[in-house]
Amino acid sequence: MEREVITLLSLREIDKMRQAGHLAAKLLHHLSSLVQPGVSTLKLNDEAEQWTQAHGAKSAPLGYKGYPKSICTSVNEVVCHGIPNAKQILKDGDIINIDVTVILDGYHGDTSRMFFVGEPSPIARKLVEVTDECRRRGIAAVKPGAKIGDIGAAIQEYAEAHGFSVVQDFVGHGISKVFHTAPQIPHYGKAGTGRRLRPGMVFTIEPMINEGTWEVKVLADKWTAVTLDRKLSAQCEHTLAVTETGVEILTPYPGEDIS
Ligand code: MF3
Ligand code: CO
Ligand code: CO
């Protein structure tokens, strides 16, 4: 297989990515207060679009490969790329992933997390907690000299140990001025395999963890990916930089220090 070029970012460019990433994280935090029973996913979208513009940035998803909205809102069995819709009203017990990507001064910040609408079922809570721990473990595998396969192995091992499965059809990705570029970051795989991580690499880790089968299906709208068995799916995402000593989370959740 051809060796793809993985661009290493300069410290100046990583600072641009940090500005964009922190803005994306702030947007996600801003939206969190709106997630309540009775709110439509379109309302979340419109608030995100307005907030992003007011902060001098652009919504990367809008118009990307024909995507029609500014954010992705993936509820319950939706794995990713759920399209906000006025008719989709959040209800008590739903779980929702909100995925935002902003472009600030040409650079992308891409992040997502899960929210509970009211009270989740025990299995929904467990799935979200396991997915969140997969995020931590995946990030903990990132350091110079480690390999891309170490990330997926850490995530897959933890998810499967809890009886869940890892989506294979969507992967993390290099990101900078370009939304999706090399390298691909699978959330499954074998430790010690794949390309070596080097300082200056910037990519996302965005595991999608399913309650049942790992298999997904894309609906007729060409975007919405759902679990094949229609059981629950959860996801969280950060944009990260490999540093000289380890990793920097470029999209830190406000008020949370895990980097
Ligand atoms: N934010 C998504 C990601 O994590 C991509 C969304 S692309 C869109 O890579 F077109 F669906 F918005
Ligand atoms: Co992404
Ligand atoms: Co994203």
PDB file of C-alpha atoms and ligand atoms in Angstrom:
ATOM      1  CA  MET A   1       0.000   0.000   0.000  1.00  0.00           C
ATOM      2  CA  GLU A   2       1.182   3.495  -0.772  1.00  0.00           C
ATOM      3  CA  ARG A   3       2.574   5.436   2.177  1.00  0.00           C
ATOM      4  CA  GLU A   4       0.481   8.543   2.540  1.00  0.00           C
ATOM      5  CA  VAL A   5       2.121  11.807   3.467  1.00  0.00           C
ATOM      6  CA  ILE A   6       1.251  12.854   7.009  1.00  0.00           C
ATOM      7  CA  THR A   7       1.830  16.584   7.351  1.00  0.00           C
ATOM      8  CA  LEU A   8       3.570  17.748  10.521  1.00  0.00           C
ATOM      9  CA  LEU A   9       2.308  21.094  11.763  1.00  0.00           C
ATOM     10  CA  SER A  10       4.587  23.869  12.998  1.00  0.00           C
ATOM     11  CA  LEU A  11       4.106  25.321  16.469  1.00  0.00           C
ATOM     12  CA  ARG A  12       2.534  28.360  14.810  1.00  0.00           C
ATOM     13  CA  GLU A  13       0.019  26.177  13.014  1.00  0.00           C
ATOM     14  CA  ILE A  14      -0.697  24.174  16.168  1.00  0.00           C
ATOM     15  CA  ASP A  15      -1.473  27.452  17.889  1.00  0.00           C
ATOM     16  CA  LYS A  16      -4.024  28.174  15.132  1.00  0.00           C
ATOM     17  CA  MET A  17      -5.479  24.707  15.677  1.00  0.00           C
ATOM     18  CA  ARG A  18      -5.618  25.433  19.427  1.00  0.00           C
ATOM     19  CA  GLN A  19      -7.598  28.631  18.825  1.00  0.00           C
ATOM     20  CA  ALA A  20     -10.045  26.808  16.555  1.00  0.00           C
ATOM     21  CA  GLY A  21     -10.237  23.794  18.869  1.00  0.00           C
ATOM     22  CA  HIS A  22     -10.917  25.825  21.985  1.00  0.00           C
ATOM     23  CA  LEU A  23     -13.657  27.698  20.152  1.00  0.00           C
ATOM     24  CA  ALA A  24     -15.277  24.403  19.080  1.00  0.00           C
ATOM     25  CA  ALA A  25     -15.139  23.146  22.675  1.00  0.00           C
ATOM     26  CA  LYS A  26     -16.720  26.371  23.892  1.00  0.00           C
ATOM     27  CA  LEU A  27     -19.496  26.005  21.337  1.00  0.00           C
ATOM     28  CA  LEU A  28     -20.241  22.483  22.523  1.00  0.00           C
ATOM     29  CA  HIS A  29     -20.341  23.755  26.088  1.00  0.00           C
ATOM     30  CA  HIS A  30     -22.681  26.562  25.028  1.00  0.00           C
ATOM     31  CA  LEU A  31     -25.074  24.078  23.388  1.00  0.00           C
ATOM     32  CA  SER A  32     -25.155  21.829  26.459  1.00  0.00           C
ATOM     33  CA  SER A  33     -27.608  24.106  28.290  1.00  0.00           C
ATOM     34  CA  LEU A  34     -30.102  23.756  25.411  1.00  0.00           C
ATOM     35  CA  VAL A  35     -30.254  19.970  25.489  1.00  0.00           C
ATOM     36  CA  GLN A  36     -33.616  19.331  27.141  1.00  0.00           C
ATOM     37  CA  PRO A  37     -36.837  17.455  26.437  1.00  0.00           C
ATOM     38  CA  GLY A  38     -38.956  19.380  23.920  1.00  0.00           C
ATOM     39  CA  VAL A  39     -36.081  20.981  22.019  1.00  0.00           C
ATOM     40  CA  SER A  40     -35.678  20.167  18.314  1.00  0.00           C
ATOM     41  CA  THR A  41     -32.333  19.206  16.856  1.00  0.00           C
ATOM     42  CA  LEU A  42     -32.820  22.043  14.354  1.00  0.00           C
ATOM     43  CA  LYS A  43     -32.882  24.503  17.261  1.00  0.00           C
ATOM     44  CA  LEU A  44     -29.464  23.202  18.359  1.00  0.00           C
ATOM     45  CA  ASN A  45     -28.223  23.611  14.792  1.00  0.00           C
ATOM     46  CA  ASP A  46     -29.487  27.151  14.427  1.00  0.00           C
ATOM     47  CA  GLU A  47     -28.058  28.214  17.766  1.00  0.00           C
ATOM     48  CA  ALA A  48     -24.685  26.689  16.785  1.00  0.00           C
ATOM     49  CA  GLU A  49     -24.663  28.493  13.438  1.00  0.00           C
ATOM     50  CA  GLN A  50     -25.484  31.823  15.012  1.00  0.00           C
ATOM     51  CA  TRP A  51     -22.935  31.425  17.838  1.00  0.00           C
ATOM     52  CA  THR A  52     -20.215  30.372  15.403  1.00  0.00           C
ATOM     53  CA  GLN A  53     -20.785  33.407  13.173  1.00  0.00           C
ATOM     54  CA  ALA A  54     -20.893  35.705  16.197  1.00  0.00           C
ATOM     55  CA  HIS A  55     -17.441  34.394  17.167  1.00  0.00           C
ATOM     56  CA  GLY A  56     -15.927  35.124  13.766  1.00  0.00           C
ATOM     57  CA  ALA A  57     -15.812  31.517  12.630  1.00  0.00           C
ATOM     58  CA  LYS A  58     -17.533  29.265  10.083  1.00  0.00           C
ATOM     59  CA  SER A  59     -19.334  25.942  10.438  1.00  0.00           C
ATOM     60  CA  ALA A  60     -17.259  23.402   8.510  1.00  0.00           C
ATOM     61  CA  PRO A  61     -20.037  20.829   7.922  1.00  0.00           C
ATOM     62  CA  LEU A  62     -22.375  23.292   6.150  1.00  0.00           C
ATOM     63  CA  GLY A  63     -22.078  22.453   2.454  1.00  0.00           C
ATOM     64  CA  TYR A  64     -19.249  19.968   3.051  1.00  0.00           C
ATOM     65  CA  LYS A  65     -19.706  17.303   0.357  1.00  0.00           C
ATOM     66  CA  GLY A  66     -23.299  18.504   0.186  1.00  0.00           C
ATOM     67  CA  TYR A  67     -24.036  18.174   3.919  1.00  0.00           C
ATOM     68  CA  PRO A  68     -27.082  20.418   4.518  1.00  0.00           C
ATOM     69  CA  LYS A  69     -26.632  21.658   8.098  1.00  0.00           C
ATOM     70  CA  SER A  70     -24.047  23.231  10.442  1.00  0.00           C
ATOM     71  CA  ILE A  71     -23.640  20.447  13.030  1.00  0.00           C
ATOM     72  CA  CYS A  72     -24.393  16.739  13.372  1.00  0.00           C
ATOM     73  CA  THR A  73     -26.963  15.593  15.939  1.00  0.00           C
ATOM     74  CA  SER A  74     -26.986  11.825  16.382  1.00  0.00           C
ATOM     75  CA  VAL A  75     -29.740  10.509  18.653  1.00  0.00           C
ATOM     76  CA  ASN A  76     -29.978   6.988  20.168  1.00  0.00           C
ATOM     77  CA  GLU A  77     -29.406   4.430  17.348  1.00  0.00           C
ATOM     78  CA  VAL A  78     -27.831   7.053  15.089  1.00  0.00           C
ATOM     79  CA  VAL A  79     -24.082   6.369  14.976  1.00  0.00           C
ATOM     80  CA  CYS A  80     -23.003   9.635  13.348  1.00  0.00           C
ATOM     81  CA  HIS A  81     -23.930  12.331  10.800  1.00  0.00           C
ATOM     82  CA  GLY A  82     -27.487  12.743  12.071  1.00  0.00           C
ATOM     83  CA  ILE A  83     -29.001  15.764  10.290  1.00  0.00           C
ATOM     84  CA  PRO A  84     -30.732  18.342  12.497  1.00  0.00           C
ATOM     85  CA  ASN A  85     -34.452  18.491  11.804  1.00  0.00           C
ATOM     86  CA  ALA A  86     -37.346  20.643  13.066  1.00  0.00           C
ATOM     87  CA  LYS A  87     -39.502  17.538  13.476  1.00  0.00           C
ATOM     88  CA  GLN A  88     -36.992  15.726  15.659  1.00  0.00           C
ATOM     89  CA  ILE A  89     -37.884  16.694  19.216  1.00  0.00           C
ATOM     90  CA  LEU A  90     -35.654  15.494  22.043  1.00  0.00           C
ATOM     91  CA  LYS A  91     -37.465  13.452  24.679  1.00  0.00           C
ATOM     92  CA  ASP A  92     -36.722  12.208  28.172  1.00  0.00           C
ATOM     93  CA  GLY A  93     -34.343   9.231  28.052  1.00  0.00           C
ATOM     94  CA  ASP A  94     -32.741  10.055  24.695  1.00  0.00           C
ATOM     95  CA  ILE A  95     -28.991  10.132  24.328  1.00  0.00           C
ATOM     96  CA  ILE A  96     -27.553  12.557  21.781  1.00  0.00           C
ATOM     97  CA  ASN A  97     -24.145  13.191  20.294  1.00  0.00           C
ATOM     98  CA  ILE A  98     -23.546  16.746  19.151  1.00  0.00           C
ATOM     99  CA  ASP A  99     -20.597  17.048  16.765  1.00  0.00           C
ATOM    100  CA  VAL A 100     -19.337  20.529  15.913  1.00  0.00           C
ATOM    101  CA  THR A 101     -16.530  21.616  13.613  1.00  0.00           C
ATOM    102  CA  VAL A 102     -15.596  25.277  13.313  1.00  0.00           C
ATOM    103  CA  ILE A 103     -13.160  26.941  10.934  1.00  0.00           C
ATOM    104  CA  LEU A 104     -11.288  29.821  12.551  1.00  0.00           C
ATOM    105  CA  ASP A 105      -8.705  31.711  10.512  1.00  0.00           C
ATOM    106  CA  GLY A 106      -8.558  28.762   8.100  1.00  0.00           C
ATOM    107  CA  TYR A 107      -8.006  26.020  10.690  1.00  0.00           C
ATOM    108  CA  HIS A 108     -10.488  23.376  11.890  1.00  0.00           C
ATOM    109  CA  GLY A 109     -11.552  22.443  15.417  1.00  0.00           C
ATOM    110  CA  ASP A 110     -13.584  19.209  15.514  1.00  0.00           C
ATOM    111  CA  THR A 111     -15.165  17.843  18.685  1.00  0.00           C
ATOM    112  CA  SER A 112     -18.212  15.981  19.908  1.00  0.00           C
ATOM    113  CA  ARG A 113     -19.668  14.515  23.059  1.00  0.00           C
ATOM    114  CA  MET A 114     -22.736  12.774  24.417  1.00  0.00           C
ATOM    115  CA  PHE A 115     -25.565  14.408  26.346  1.00  0.00           C
ATOM    116  CA  PHE A 116     -28.386  12.823  28.318  1.00  0.00           C
ATOM    117  CA  VAL A 117     -31.861  14.201  27.740  1.00  0.00           C
ATOM    118  CA  GLY A 118     -33.482  13.877  31.158  1.00  0.00           C
ATOM    119  CA  GLU A 119     -32.821  10.497  32.775  1.00  0.00           C
ATOM    120  CA  PRO A 120     -31.086   7.791  30.712  1.00  0.00           C
ATOM    121  CA  SER A 121     -31.809   4.065  30.994  1.00  0.00           C
ATOM    122  CA  PRO A 122     -29.124   2.067  32.838  1.00  0.00           C
ATOM    123  CA  ILE A 123     -27.796   0.590  29.582  1.00  0.00           C
ATOM    124  CA  ALA A 124     -27.639   4.039  27.929  1.00  0.00           C
ATOM    125  CA  ARG A 125     -25.728   5.417  30.890  1.00  0.00           C
ATOM    126  CA  LYS A 126     -23.292   2.523  30.812  1.00  0.00           C
ATOM    127  CA  LEU A 127     -22.721   2.871  27.052  1.00  0.00           C
ATOM    128  CA  VAL A 128     -21.963   6.575  27.383  1.00  0.00           C
ATOM    129  CA  GLU A 129     -19.637   6.004  30.341  1.00  0.00           C
ATOM    130  CA  VAL A 130     -17.742   3.270  28.509  1.00  0.00           C
ATOM    131  CA  THR A 131     -17.447   5.456  25.402  1.00  0.00           C
ATOM    132  CA  ASP A 132     -16.068   8.283  27.503  1.00  0.00           C
ATOM    133  CA  GLU A 133     -13.485   5.970  29.037  1.00  0.00           C
ATOM    134  CA  CYS A 134     -12.588   4.753  25.507  1.00  0.00           C
ATOM    135  CA  ARG A 135     -11.856   8.378  24.675  1.00  0.00           C
ATOM    136  CA  ARG A 136      -9.531   8.711  27.674  1.00  0.00           C
ATOM    137  CA  ARG A 137      -7.735   5.444  26.908  1.00  0.00           C
ATOM    138  CA  GLY A 138      -7.356   6.262  23.232  1.00  0.00           C
ATOM    139  CA  ILE A 139      -5.868   9.656  24.067  1.00  0.00           C
ATOM    140  CA  ALA A 140      -3.571   8.104  26.689  1.00  0.00           C
ATOM    141  CA  ALA A 141      -2.050   5.945  23.934  1.00  0.00           C
ATOM    142  CA  VAL A 142      -0.898   9.029  22.016  1.00  0.00           C
ATOM    143  CA  LYS A 143       2.769   9.953  22.406  1.00  0.00           C
ATOM    144  CA  PRO A 144       5.758  10.281  20.103  1.00  0.00           C
ATOM    145  CA  GLY A 145       7.084   6.844  19.190  1.00  0.00           C
ATOM    146  CA  ALA A 146       3.780   5.054  19.769  1.00  0.00           C
ATOM    147  CA  LYS A 147       1.909   3.678  16.746  1.00  0.00           C
ATOM    148  CA  ILE A 148      -1.518   4.437  15.359  1.00  0.00           C
ATOM    149  CA  GLY A 149      -2.632   0.865  16.093  1.00  0.00           C
ATOM    150  CA  ASP A 150      -1.997   1.425  19.808  1.00  0.00           C
ATOM    151  CA  ILE A 151      -4.907   3.877  19.887  1.00  0.00           C
ATOM    152  CA  GLY A 152      -7.482   1.544  18.350  1.00  0.00           C
ATOM    153  CA  ALA A 153      -6.265  -1.413  20.386  1.00  0.00           C
ATOM    154  CA  ALA A 154      -6.755   0.490  23.652  1.00  0.00           C
ATOM    155  CA  ILE A 155     -10.252   1.552  22.638  1.00  0.00           C
ATOM    156  CA  GLN A 156     -11.375  -1.821  21.276  1.00  0.00           C
ATOM    157  CA  GLU A 157     -10.083  -3.737  24.267  1.00  0.00           C
ATOM    158  CA  TYR A 158     -11.992  -1.593  26.732  1.00  0.00           C
ATOM    159  CA  ALA A 159     -15.239  -1.454  24.701  1.00  0.00           C
ATOM    160  CA  GLU A 160     -15.360  -5.193  24.081  1.00  0.00           C
ATOM    161  CA  ALA A 161     -14.464  -6.015  27.700  1.00  0.00           C
ATOM    162  CA  HIS A 162     -17.732  -4.272  28.582  1.00  0.00           C
ATOM    163  CA  GLY A 163     -19.747  -6.195  25.998  1.00  0.00           C
ATOM    164  CA  PHE A 164     -19.934  -3.372  23.450  1.00  0.00           C
ATOM    165  CA  SER A 165     -18.630  -3.160  19.878  1.00  0.00           C
ATOM    166  CA  VAL A 166     -16.543  -0.667  17.899  1.00  0.00           C
ATOM    167  CA  VAL A 167     -17.761   0.883  14.645  1.00  0.00           C
ATOM    168  CA  GLN A 168     -15.328   0.261  11.796  1.00  0.00           C
ATOM    169  CA  ASP A 169     -16.870   2.247   8.938  1.00  0.00           C
ATOM    170  CA  PHE A 170     -15.909   5.653  10.351  1.00  0.00           C
ATOM    171  CA  VAL A 171     -12.482   6.559  11.714  1.00  0.00           C
ATOM    172  CA  GLY A 172     -10.569   9.472  13.168  1.00  0.00           C
ATOM    173  CA  HIS A 173      -8.660  11.655  10.737  1.00  0.00           C
ATOM    174  CA  GLY A 174      -5.854  14.102  10.234  1.00  0.00           C
ATOM    175  CA  ILE A 175      -7.130  17.663  10.351  1.00  0.00           C
ATOM    176  CA  SER A 176      -5.683  21.147   9.836  1.00  0.00           C
ATOM    177  CA  LYS A 177      -6.619  23.564   7.066  1.00  0.00           C
ATOM    178  CA  VAL A 178      -8.215  20.463   5.549  1.00  0.00           C
ATOM    179  CA  PHE A 179     -11.211  18.899   7.334  1.00  0.00           C
ATOM    180  CA  HIS A 180     -10.364  15.248   6.643  1.00  0.00           C
ATOM    181  CA  THR A 181      -6.861  14.177   5.646  1.00  0.00           C
ATOM    182  CA  ALA A 182      -4.226  11.538   6.409  1.00  0.00           C
ATOM    183  CA  PRO A 183      -3.747   9.705   8.677  1.00  0.00           C
ATOM    184  CA  GLN A 184      -6.834   7.607   9.293  1.00  0.00           C
ATOM    185  CA  ILE A 185      -7.217   6.662  12.950  1.00  0.00           C
ATOM    186  CA  PRO A 186      -9.202   3.416  13.355  1.00  0.00           C
ATOM    187  CA  HIS A 187     -10.808   2.885  16.751  1.00  0.00           C
ATOM    188  CA  TYR A 188     -10.027  -0.844  16.612  1.00  0.00           C
ATOM    189  CA  GLY A 189      -6.928  -2.822  15.744  1.00  0.00           C
ATOM    190  CA  LYS A 190      -3.660  -4.195  17.020  1.00  0.00           C
ATOM    191  CA  ALA A 191      -1.107  -2.510  19.241  1.00  0.00           C
ATOM    192  CA  GLY A 192       2.297  -2.030  17.629  1.00  0.00           C
ATOM    193  CA  THR A 193       0.896  -1.756  14.087  1.00  0.00           C
ATOM    194  CA  GLY A 194       0.508   1.190  11.729  1.00  0.00           C
ATOM    195  CA  ARG A 195       2.394   4.426  11.314  1.00  0.00           C
ATOM    196  CA  ARG A 196       4.526   5.881  14.068  1.00  0.00           C
ATOM    197  CA  LEU A 197       3.265   8.994  15.862  1.00  0.00           C
ATOM    198  CA  ARG A 198       5.531  12.030  15.620  1.00  0.00           C
ATOM    199  CA  PRO A 199       5.447  15.499  17.202  1.00  0.00           C
ATOM    200  CA  GLY A 200       3.420  17.847  15.002  1.00  0.00           C
ATOM    201  CA  MET A 201       0.865  15.279  13.881  1.00  0.00           C
ATOM    202  CA  VAL A 202      -2.661  16.563  14.449  1.00  0.00           C
ATOM    203  CA  PHE A 203      -5.679  14.273  14.198  1.00  0.00           C
ATOM    204  CA  THR A 204      -8.993  13.371  15.785  1.00  0.00           C
ATOM    205  CA  ILE A 205      -9.930  10.402  17.911  1.00  0.00           C
ATOM    206  CA  GLU A 206     -13.687   9.860  17.722  1.00  0.00           C
ATOM    207  CA  PRO A 207     -14.718   6.367  18.778  1.00  0.00           C
ATOM    208  CA  MET A 208     -18.255   5.220  17.986  1.00  0.00           C
ATOM    209  CA  ILE A 209     -19.255   2.456  20.399  1.00  0.00           C
ATOM    210  CA  ASN A 210     -22.371   0.332  19.890  1.00  0.00           C
ATOM    211  CA  GLU A 211     -24.573  -1.488  22.372  1.00  0.00           C
ATOM    212  CA  GLY A 212     -25.067  -4.391  19.926  1.00  0.00           C
ATOM    213  CA  THR A 213     -23.557  -5.096  16.533  1.00  0.00           C
ATOM    214  CA  TRP A 214     -20.728  -2.908  15.201  1.00  0.00           C
ATOM    215  CA  GLU A 215     -22.366  -2.883  11.770  1.00  0.00           C
ATOM    216  CA  VAL A 216     -23.947   0.305  10.492  1.00  0.00           C
ATOM    217  CA  LYS A 217     -26.218   1.317   7.663  1.00  0.00           C
ATOM    218  CA  VAL A 218     -26.484   4.692   5.952  1.00  0.00           C
ATOM    219  CA  LEU A 219     -30.080   5.853   5.436  1.00  0.00           C
ATOM    220  CA  ALA A 220     -31.617   7.099   2.171  1.00  0.00           C
ATOM    221  CA  ASP A 221     -30.653  10.696   3.022  1.00  0.00           C
ATOM    222  CA  LYS A 222     -27.073   9.534   2.259  1.00  0.00           C
ATOM    223  CA  TRP A 223     -25.758  10.809   5.619  1.00  0.00           C
ATOM    224  CA  THR A 224     -27.513   9.404   8.681  1.00  0.00           C
ATOM    225  CA  ALA A 225     -25.625   6.295   9.818  1.00  0.00           C
ATOM    226  CA  VAL A 226     -27.609   3.996  12.140  1.00  0.00           C
ATOM    227  CA  THR A 227     -26.778   0.750  13.880  1.00  0.00           C
ATOM    228  CA  LEU A 228     -27.884  -2.225  11.793  1.00  0.00           C
ATOM    229  CA  ASP A 229     -29.762  -3.671  14.799  1.00  0.00           C
ATOM    230  CA  ARG A 230     -31.105  -0.234  15.816  1.00  0.00           C
ATOM    231  CA  LYS A 231     -29.588  -0.572  19.282  1.00  0.00           C
ATOM    232  CA  LEU A 232     -27.865   2.417  20.876  1.00  0.00           C
ATOM    233  CA  SER A 233     -24.619   4.035  19.751  1.00  0.00           C
ATOM    234  CA  ALA A 234     -22.437   6.622  21.486  1.00  0.00           C
ATOM    235  CA  GLN A 235     -19.471   8.742  20.388  1.00  0.00           C
ATOM    236  CA  CYS A 236     -17.104  11.407  21.612  1.00  0.00           C
ATOM    237  CA  GLU A 237     -14.380  13.228  19.735  1.00  0.00           C
ATOM    238  CA  HIS A 238     -11.368  15.401  20.346  1.00  0.00           C
ATOM    239  CA  THR A 239      -8.845  17.042  18.048  1.00  0.00           C
ATOM    240  CA  LEU A 240      -5.322  16.287  19.345  1.00  0.00           C
ATOM    241  CA  ALA A 241      -1.735  17.246  18.667  1.00  0.00           C
ATOM    242  CA  VAL A 242       1.214  14.938  19.253  1.00  0.00           C
ATOM    243  CA  THR A 243       3.761  16.955  21.248  1.00  0.00           C
ATOM    244  CA  GLU A 244       7.438  16.341  22.043  1.00  0.00           C
ATOM    245  CA  THR A 245       6.432  14.755  25.331  1.00  0.00           C
ATOM    246  CA  GLY A 246       2.954  13.336  24.755  1.00  0.00           C
ATOM    247  CA  VAL A 247      -0.331  14.784  23.617  1.00  0.00           C
ATOM    248  CA  GLU A 248      -2.257  18.048  23.781  1.00  0.00           C
ATOM    249  CA  ILE A 249      -6.038  18.023  23.594  1.00  0.00           C
ATOM    250  CA  LEU A 250      -6.855  20.943  21.315  1.00  0.00           C
ATOM    251  CA  THR A 251     -10.589  20.760  22.097  1.00  0.00           C
ATOM    252  CA  PRO A 252     -10.640  20.428  25.907  1.00  0.00           C
ATOM    253  CA  TYR A 253     -14.073  20.294  27.493  1.00  0.00           C
ATOM    254  CA  PRO A 254     -14.334  23.507  29.522  1.00  0.00           C
ATOM    255  CA  GLY A 255     -13.804  22.771  33.191  1.00  0.00           C
ATOM    256  CA  GLU A 256     -12.311  19.344  32.596  1.00  0.00           C
ATOM    257  CA  ASP A 257      -8.602  18.654  32.746  1.00  0.00           C
ATOM    258  CA  ILE A 258      -7.582  15.328  31.278  1.00  0.00           C
ATOM    259  CA  SER A 259      -4.602  16.397  29.170  1.00  0.00           C
TER     260      SER A 259
HETATM  261  N1  MF3 B   1     -17.506  16.288  12.348  1.00  0.00           N
HETATM  262  C1  MF3 B   1     -17.512  15.048  11.623  1.00  0.00           C
HETATM  263  C2  MF3 B   1     -16.204  14.369  11.933  1.00  0.00           C
HETATM  264  O1  MF3 B   1     -15.957  14.173  13.071  1.00  0.00           O
HETATM  265  C3  MF3 B   1     -17.688  15.210  10.164  1.00  0.00           C
HETATM  266  C4  MF3 B   1     -18.985  15.721   9.781  1.00  0.00           C
HETATM  267  S1  MF3 B   1     -18.965  15.882   8.102  1.00  0.00           S
HETATM  268  C5  MF3 B   1     -20.515  16.295   7.782  1.00  0.00           C
HETATM  269  O2  MF3 B   1     -15.376  14.075  11.133  1.00  0.00           O
HETATM  270  F1  MF3 B   1     -20.535  16.639   6.559  1.00  0.00           F
HETATM  271  F2  MF3 B   1     -21.288  15.259   8.051  1.00  0.00           F
HETATM  272  F3  MF3 B   1     -20.844  17.249   8.558  1.00  0.00           F
HETATM  273 CO    CO B   2     -13.827  14.298  13.058  1.00  0.00          CO
HETATM  274 CO    CO B   3     -16.617  15.705  14.336  1.00  0.00          CO
END
